[in-house]
Amino acid sequence: MKHLLIVEDDAQNNQMIRDYLENHGYQCTQAFSGSEGKLLFSMNEFDLVLLDLMLPGIPGEELISLFAQKAPVIVLSAKSSLESKVDVLSAGAEDYICKPFDLPELLVRIQVQLRRRDRKTEEQQPEGVVYRYKEWVLNPDTQEMTAAGEAVELTKHEFLILELFIRNPRRVFSKQMIYEYAWGEEYLAEDKTINVHISNIRAKLKESGTDAYIQTVWGIGFKLV
């Protein structure tokens, strides 16, 4: 589960963002001042930071470079001038969203940054990494999988879907997130592609008795259990 730090002094906005993101499978830690955000960041590992600029204690502008050393930073600010955007992006922020914003847009921006971070991590992965989950074993180098000791023949996209799941156990993935990871292109419209592939994967895993590892989360997507 990806761990996000929300640094926002408006308690209502902070809670609204947290509730929405946790409903979409993220773990969120809240900070209500720059000082609290800095302290929490030093004590925990975060995958991404959502950062307001006008904060009590330490202003957000002074925290960007610190946070950006370890995690992508998305700035959330009422400052909409071009100069403000240039300044925060130059300081190391990956993205800038002007308030007010729609939560679905924020979610997509977060997904984009996390995918970029995951790709960088993959590029740094040494050869020979094998992923294991319960009775599953996935070998990215050979594109082979075994379930309960038996070989499972998967297509390229089926393998990538399972790779995404097994690298992030218990995280809920939307159809959009699954599609964009496995196909490497933008998911533009709702269709049955992901449902069909998940159904095919379950059918191939049924003989091993591990097909129930993939759980449907109604209205959201899929996860491992």
mmCIF file of C-alpha atoms in Angstrom:
data_model
loop_
_atom_site.group_PDB
_atom_site.id
_atom_site.type_symbol
_atom_site.label_atom_id
_atom_site.label_comp_id
_atom_site.label_asym_id
_atom_site.label_seq_id
_atom_site.Cartn_x
_atom_site.Cartn_y
_atom_site.Cartn_z
ATOM 1 C CA MET A 1 0.000 0.000 0.000
ATOM 2 C CA LYS A 2 1.410 3.383 -1.025
ATOM 3 C CA HIS A 3 1.914 5.786 1.885
ATOM 4 C CA LEU A 4 1.150 9.464 1.254
ATOM 5 C CA LEU A 5 1.850 12.509 3.426
ATOM 6 C CA ILE A 6 -0.766 15.273 3.268
ATOM 7 C CA VAL A 7 0.576 18.632 4.510
ATOM 8 C CA GLU A 8 -2.429 20.973 4.542
ATOM 9 C CA ASP A 9 -3.410 23.389 7.340
ATOM 10 C CA ASP A 10 -7.091 23.550 6.379
ATOM 11 C CA ALA A 11 -8.497 20.707 8.488
ATOM 12 C CA GLN A 12 -11.586 20.223 6.315
ATOM 13 C CA ASN A 13 -9.593 20.018 3.077
ATOM 14 C CA ASN A 14 -7.008 17.761 4.689
ATOM 15 C CA GLN A 15 -9.635 15.310 5.912
ATOM 16 C CA MET A 16 -11.542 15.395 2.616
ATOM 17 C CA ILE A 17 -8.378 14.495 0.688
ATOM 18 C CA ARG A 18 -7.487 11.755 3.162
ATOM 19 C CA ASP A 19 -10.951 10.162 3.070
ATOM 20 C CA TYR A 20 -11.031 10.162 -0.725
ATOM 21 C CA LEU A 21 -7.547 8.698 -1.161
ATOM 22 C CA GLU A 22 -7.989 6.045 1.516
ATOM 23 C CA ASN A 23 -11.180 4.950 -0.243
ATOM 24 C CA HIS A 24 -8.974 4.393 -3.300
ATOM 25 C CA GLY A 25 -6.482 2.174 -1.528
ATOM 26 C CA TYR A 26 -3.849 4.572 -0.209
ATOM 27 C CA GLN A 27 -2.517 4.964 3.316
ATOM 28 C CA CYS A 28 -2.451 8.625 4.360
ATOM 29 C CA THR A 29 -0.718 10.509 7.168
ATOM 30 C CA GLN A 30 -1.907 14.036 7.937
ATOM 31 C CA ALA A 31 0.110 17.106 8.926
ATOM 32 C CA PHE A 32 -1.441 20.505 9.600
ATOM 33 C CA SER A 33 1.658 22.708 9.652
ATOM 34 C CA GLY A 34 5.014 22.854 7.938
ATOM 35 C CA SER A 35 6.794 21.945 11.162
ATOM 36 C CA GLU A 36 4.611 18.879 11.721
ATOM 37 C CA GLY A 37 5.067 17.819 8.104
ATOM 38 C CA LYS A 38 8.852 18.056 8.398
ATOM 39 C CA LEU A 39 8.838 16.024 11.624
ATOM 40 C CA LEU A 40 6.596 13.270 10.219
ATOM 41 C CA PHE A 41 8.683 13.099 7.046
ATOM 42 C CA SER A 42 11.823 12.512 9.108
ATOM 43 C CA MET A 43 10.157 9.669 11.033
ATOM 44 C CA ASN A 44 8.473 7.723 8.197
ATOM 45 C CA GLU A 45 8.956 6.552 4.623
ATOM 46 C CA PHE A 46 6.488 8.134 2.188
ATOM 47 C CA ASP A 47 5.847 7.360 -1.466
ATOM 48 C CA LEU A 48 4.500 10.827 -2.258
ATOM 49 C CA VAL A 49 3.840 14.187 -0.558
ATOM 50 C CA LEU A 50 0.867 16.505 -1.116
ATOM 51 C CA LEU A 51 2.048 19.933 0.012
ATOM 52 C CA ASP A 52 0.227 23.201 0.572
ATOM 53 C CA LEU A 53 2.380 26.334 0.364
ATOM 54 C CA MET A 54 0.776 28.724 2.852
ATOM 55 C CA LEU A 55 1.405 26.813 6.072
ATOM 56 C CA PRO A 56 1.905 27.822 9.703
ATOM 57 C CA GLY A 57 5.337 27.092 11.121
ATOM 58 C CA ILE A 58 7.503 26.411 8.087
ATOM 59 C CA PRO A 59 6.196 27.656 4.710
ATOM 60 C CA GLY A 60 5.692 24.983 2.080
ATOM 61 C CA GLU A 61 8.211 26.614 -0.260
ATOM 62 C CA GLU A 62 10.972 25.840 2.253
ATOM 63 C CA LEU A 63 10.055 22.153 2.414
ATOM 64 C CA ILE A 64 9.906 21.259 -1.272
ATOM 65 C CA SER A 65 13.605 20.541 -1.771
ATOM 66 C CA LEU A 66 13.754 18.495 1.445
ATOM 67 C CA PHE A 67 10.758 16.325 0.555
ATOM 68 C CA ALA A 68 11.807 15.964 -3.086
ATOM 69 C CA GLN A 69 15.034 14.217 -2.053
ATOM 70 C CA LYS A 70 13.055 11.096 -1.112
ATOM 71 C CA ALA A 71 9.556 11.334 -2.628
ATOM 72 C CA PRO A 72 7.713 13.070 -5.471
ATOM 73 C CA VAL A 73 5.978 16.266 -4.343
ATOM 74 C CA ILE A 74 2.661 17.574 -5.674
ATOM 75 C CA VAL A 75 2.016 21.142 -4.594
ATOM 76 C CA LEU A 76 -1.576 22.146 -3.816
ATOM 77 C CA SER A 77 -1.923 25.914 -3.735
ATOM 78 C CA ALA A 78 -4.278 28.835 -4.235
ATOM 79 C CA LYS A 79 -1.349 30.702 -5.790
ATOM 80 C CA SER A 80 -2.049 30.468 -9.495
ATOM 81 C CA SER A 81 0.544 32.810 -10.958
ATOM 82 C CA LEU A 82 3.036 31.505 -13.488
ATOM 83 C CA GLU A 83 5.861 32.742 -11.276
ATOM 84 C CA SER A 84 4.670 30.629 -8.336
ATOM 85 C CA LYS A 85 4.443 27.526 -10.508
ATOM 86 C CA VAL A 86 7.912 28.070 -11.965
ATOM 87 C CA ASP A 87 9.387 28.606 -8.499
ATOM 88 C CA VAL A 88 7.993 25.395 -6.959
ATOM 89 C CA LEU A 89 8.806 23.251 -9.991
ATOM 90 C CA SER A 90 12.327 24.657 -10.025
ATOM 91 C CA ALA A 91 12.627 23.797 -6.317
ATOM 92 C CA GLY A 92 11.964 20.128 -7.077
ATOM 93 C CA ALA A 93 8.181 19.630 -7.063
ATOM 94 C CA GLU A 94 6.917 17.192 -9.697
ATOM 95 C CA ASP A 95 3.483 18.749 -10.176
ATOM 96 C CA TYR A 96 1.395 21.783 -9.237
ATOM 97 C CA ILE A 97 -2.382 21.841 -8.802
ATOM 98 C CA CYS A 98 -4.262 25.100 -8.266
ATOM 99 C CA LYS A 99 -7.029 25.251 -5.681
ATOM 100 C CA PRO A 100 -9.876 24.568 -5.912
ATOM 101 C CA PHE A 101 -9.395 21.232 -7.680
ATOM 102 C CA ASP A 102 -11.440 18.094 -8.323
ATOM 103 C CA LEU A 103 -10.492 15.029 -6.293
ATOM 104 C CA PRO A 104 -10.602 12.684 -9.320
ATOM 105 C CA GLU A 105 -8.048 14.945 -11.034
ATOM 106 C CA LEU A 106 -5.843 14.837 -7.933
ATOM 107 C CA LEU A 107 -6.063 11.030 -7.913
ATOM 108 C CA VAL A 108 -4.943 10.812 -11.539
ATOM 109 C CA ARG A 109 -2.020 13.183 -10.894
ATOM 110 C CA ILE A 110 -0.957 11.023 -7.941
ATOM 111 C CA GLN A 111 -1.207 7.844 -10.030
ATOM 112 C CA VAL A 112 0.986 9.393 -12.728
ATOM 113 C CA GLN A 113 3.708 10.321 -10.252
ATOM 114 C CA LEU A 114 3.625 6.939 -8.525
ATOM 115 C CA ARG A 115 3.867 5.131 -11.864
ATOM 116 C CA ARG A 116 6.923 7.209 -12.744
ATOM 117 C CA ARG A 117 8.462 6.413 -9.381
ATOM 118 C CA ASP A 118 7.741 2.699 -9.830
ATOM 119 C CA ARG A 119 9.320 2.707 -13.294
ATOM 120 C CA LYS A 120 12.478 4.331 -11.923
ATOM 121 C CA THR A 121 12.584 1.668 -9.215
ATOM 122 C CA GLU A 122 12.163 -1.064 -11.836
ATOM 123 C CA GLU A 123 15.036 0.348 -13.886
ATOM 124 C CA GLN A 124 17.230 0.104 -10.803
ATOM 125 C CA GLN A 125 16.136 -3.469 -9.988
ATOM 126 C CA PRO A 126 18.991 -5.941 -10.239
ATOM 127 C CA GLU A 127 18.559 -8.943 -12.500
ATOM 128 C CA GLY A 128 17.346 -12.140 -10.917
ATOM 129 C CA VAL A 129 14.545 -10.598 -8.831
ATOM 130 C CA VAL A 130 11.713 -13.086 -8.247
ATOM 131 C CA TYR A 131 8.342 -12.060 -6.800
ATOM 132 C CA ARG A 132 6.530 -14.363 -4.356
ATOM 133 C CA TYR A 133 3.023 -14.206 -2.901
ATOM 134 C CA LYS A 134 1.612 -17.163 -0.966
ATOM 135 C CA GLU A 135 1.806 -20.027 -3.515
ATOM 136 C CA TRP A 136 2.640 -17.778 -6.480
ATOM 137 C CA VAL A 137 6.118 -17.251 -7.910
ATOM 138 C CA LEU A 138 6.719 -14.762 -10.759
ATOM 139 C CA ASN A 139 10.024 -14.443 -12.569
ATOM 140 C CA PRO A 140 10.153 -11.193 -14.608
ATOM 141 C CA ASP A 141 13.384 -12.190 -16.345
ATOM 142 C CA THR A 142 11.881 -15.329 -17.870
ATOM 143 C CA GLN A 143 8.232 -14.175 -17.817
ATOM 144 C CA GLU A 144 7.340 -17.453 -16.096
ATOM 145 C CA MET A 145 4.899 -18.139 -13.291
ATOM 146 C CA THR A 146 4.184 -21.076 -11.035
ATOM 147 C CA ALA A 147 1.138 -21.480 -8.791
ATOM 148 C CA ALA A 148 1.267 -24.151 -6.094
ATOM 149 C CA GLY A 149 4.328 -25.528 -7.878
ATOM 150 C CA GLU A 150 2.623 -25.858 -11.272
ATOM 151 C CA ALA A 151 3.600 -23.811 -14.332
ATOM 152 C CA VAL A 152 0.958 -21.328 -15.537
ATOM 153 C CA GLU A 153 1.012 -20.150 -19.148
ATOM 154 C CA LEU A 154 0.306 -16.412 -19.270
ATOM 155 C CA THR A 155 0.139 -13.843 -22.031
ATOM 156 C CA LYS A 156 2.330 -10.740 -21.755
ATOM 157 C CA HIS A 157 -0.523 -8.602 -20.438
ATOM 158 C CA GLU A 158 -1.701 -11.259 -17.997
ATOM 159 C CA PHE A 159 1.811 -11.528 -16.594
ATOM 160 C CA LEU A 160 2.108 -7.754 -16.173
ATOM 161 C CA ILE A 161 -1.248 -7.591 -14.394
ATOM 162 C CA LEU A 162 -0.140 -10.225 -11.891
ATOM 163 C CA GLU A 163 3.246 -8.540 -11.538
ATOM 164 C CA LEU A 164 1.493 -5.297 -10.587
ATOM 165 C CA PHE A 165 -0.624 -7.110 -7.991
ATOM 166 C CA ILE A 166 2.185 -9.155 -6.478
ATOM 167 C CA ARG A 167 4.466 -6.130 -6.139
ATOM 168 C CA ASN A 168 1.740 -4.296 -4.233
ATOM 169 C CA PRO A 169 -0.118 -6.920 -2.177
ATOM 170 C CA ARG A 170 -3.457 -5.842 -0.697
ATOM 171 C CA ARG A 171 -3.480 -2.527 -2.564
ATOM 172 C CA VAL A 172 -6.657 -1.876 -4.566
ATOM 173 C CA PHE A 173 -6.054 -1.118 -8.247
ATOM 174 C CA SER A 174 -8.587 0.576 -10.492
ATOM 175 C CA LYS A 175 -9.085 -0.695 -14.039
ATOM 176 C CA GLN A 176 -7.357 2.459 -15.276
ATOM 177 C CA MET A 177 -4.262 1.798 -13.155
ATOM 178 C CA ILE A 178 -4.093 -1.841 -14.269
ATOM 179 C CA TYR A 179 -4.516 -0.965 -17.940
ATOM 180 C CA GLU A 180 -1.918 1.797 -17.933
ATOM 181 C CA TYR A 181 0.625 -0.457 -16.191
ATOM 182 C CA ALA A 182 0.099 -3.522 -18.381
ATOM 183 C CA TRP A 183 -0.435 -1.801 -21.723
ATOM 184 C CA GLY A 184 1.749 1.271 -21.141
ATOM 185 C CA GLU A 185 -0.767 3.678 -22.583
ATOM 186 C CA GLU A 186 -3.535 5.949 -21.378
ATOM 187 C CA TYR A 187 -6.853 4.377 -20.413
ATOM 188 C CA LEU A 188 -9.342 6.566 -22.240
ATOM 189 C CA ALA A 189 -12.685 4.868 -21.826
ATOM 190 C CA GLU A 190 -14.442 2.187 -19.809
ATOM 191 C CA ASP A 191 -14.474 -1.173 -21.578
ATOM 192 C CA LYS A 192 -14.339 -4.873 -20.726
ATOM 193 C CA THR A 193 -10.627 -5.403 -21.407
ATOM 194 C CA ILE A 194 -9.525 -5.663 -17.785
ATOM 195 C CA ASN A 195 -12.530 -7.768 -16.752
ATOM 196 C CA VAL A 196 -11.825 -10.224 -19.558
ATOM 197 C CA HIS A 197 -8.130 -10.512 -18.674
ATOM 198 C CA ILE A 198 -8.859 -10.996 -14.969
ATOM 199 C CA SER A 199 -11.414 -13.677 -15.852
ATOM 200 C CA ASN A 200 -8.854 -15.453 -18.065
ATOM 201 C CA ILE A 201 -6.209 -15.288 -15.321
ATOM 202 C CA ARG A 202 -8.593 -16.750 -12.751
ATOM 203 C CA ALA A 203 -9.482 -19.561 -15.134
ATOM 204 C CA LYS A 204 -5.811 -20.422 -15.594
ATOM 205 C CA LEU A 205 -5.238 -20.389 -11.824
ATOM 206 C CA LYS A 206 -8.315 -22.419 -10.927
ATOM 207 C CA GLU A 207 -6.583 -25.791 -11.213
ATOM 208 C CA SER A 208 -3.951 -24.691 -8.663
ATOM 209 C CA GLY A 209 -6.664 -23.514 -6.265
ATOM 210 C CA THR A 210 -5.172 -20.017 -6.132
ATOM 211 C CA ASP A 211 -7.669 -18.165 -8.310
ATOM 212 C CA ALA A 212 -9.367 -16.728 -5.208
ATOM 213 C CA TYR A 213 -6.234 -14.709 -4.430
ATOM 214 C CA ILE A 214 -7.630 -12.053 -6.794
ATOM 215 C CA GLN A 215 -10.572 -10.260 -5.223
ATOM 216 C CA THR A 216 -13.005 -7.921 -6.969
ATOM 217 C CA VAL A 217 -13.542 -4.654 -5.089
ATOM 218 C CA TRP A 218 -16.900 -3.556 -6.435
ATOM 219 C CA GLY A 219 -16.987 -0.060 -7.864
ATOM 220 C CA ILE A 220 -13.181 0.314 -7.616
ATOM 221 C CA GLY A 221 -11.198 -2.537 -9.161
ATOM 222 C CA PHE A 222 -9.183 -5.515 -7.950
ATOM 223 C CA LYS A 223 -6.728 -6.518 -5.214
ATOM 224 C CA LEU A 224 -4.948 -9.533 -3.762
ATOM 225 C CA VAL A 225 -6.186 -11.187 -0.579
#
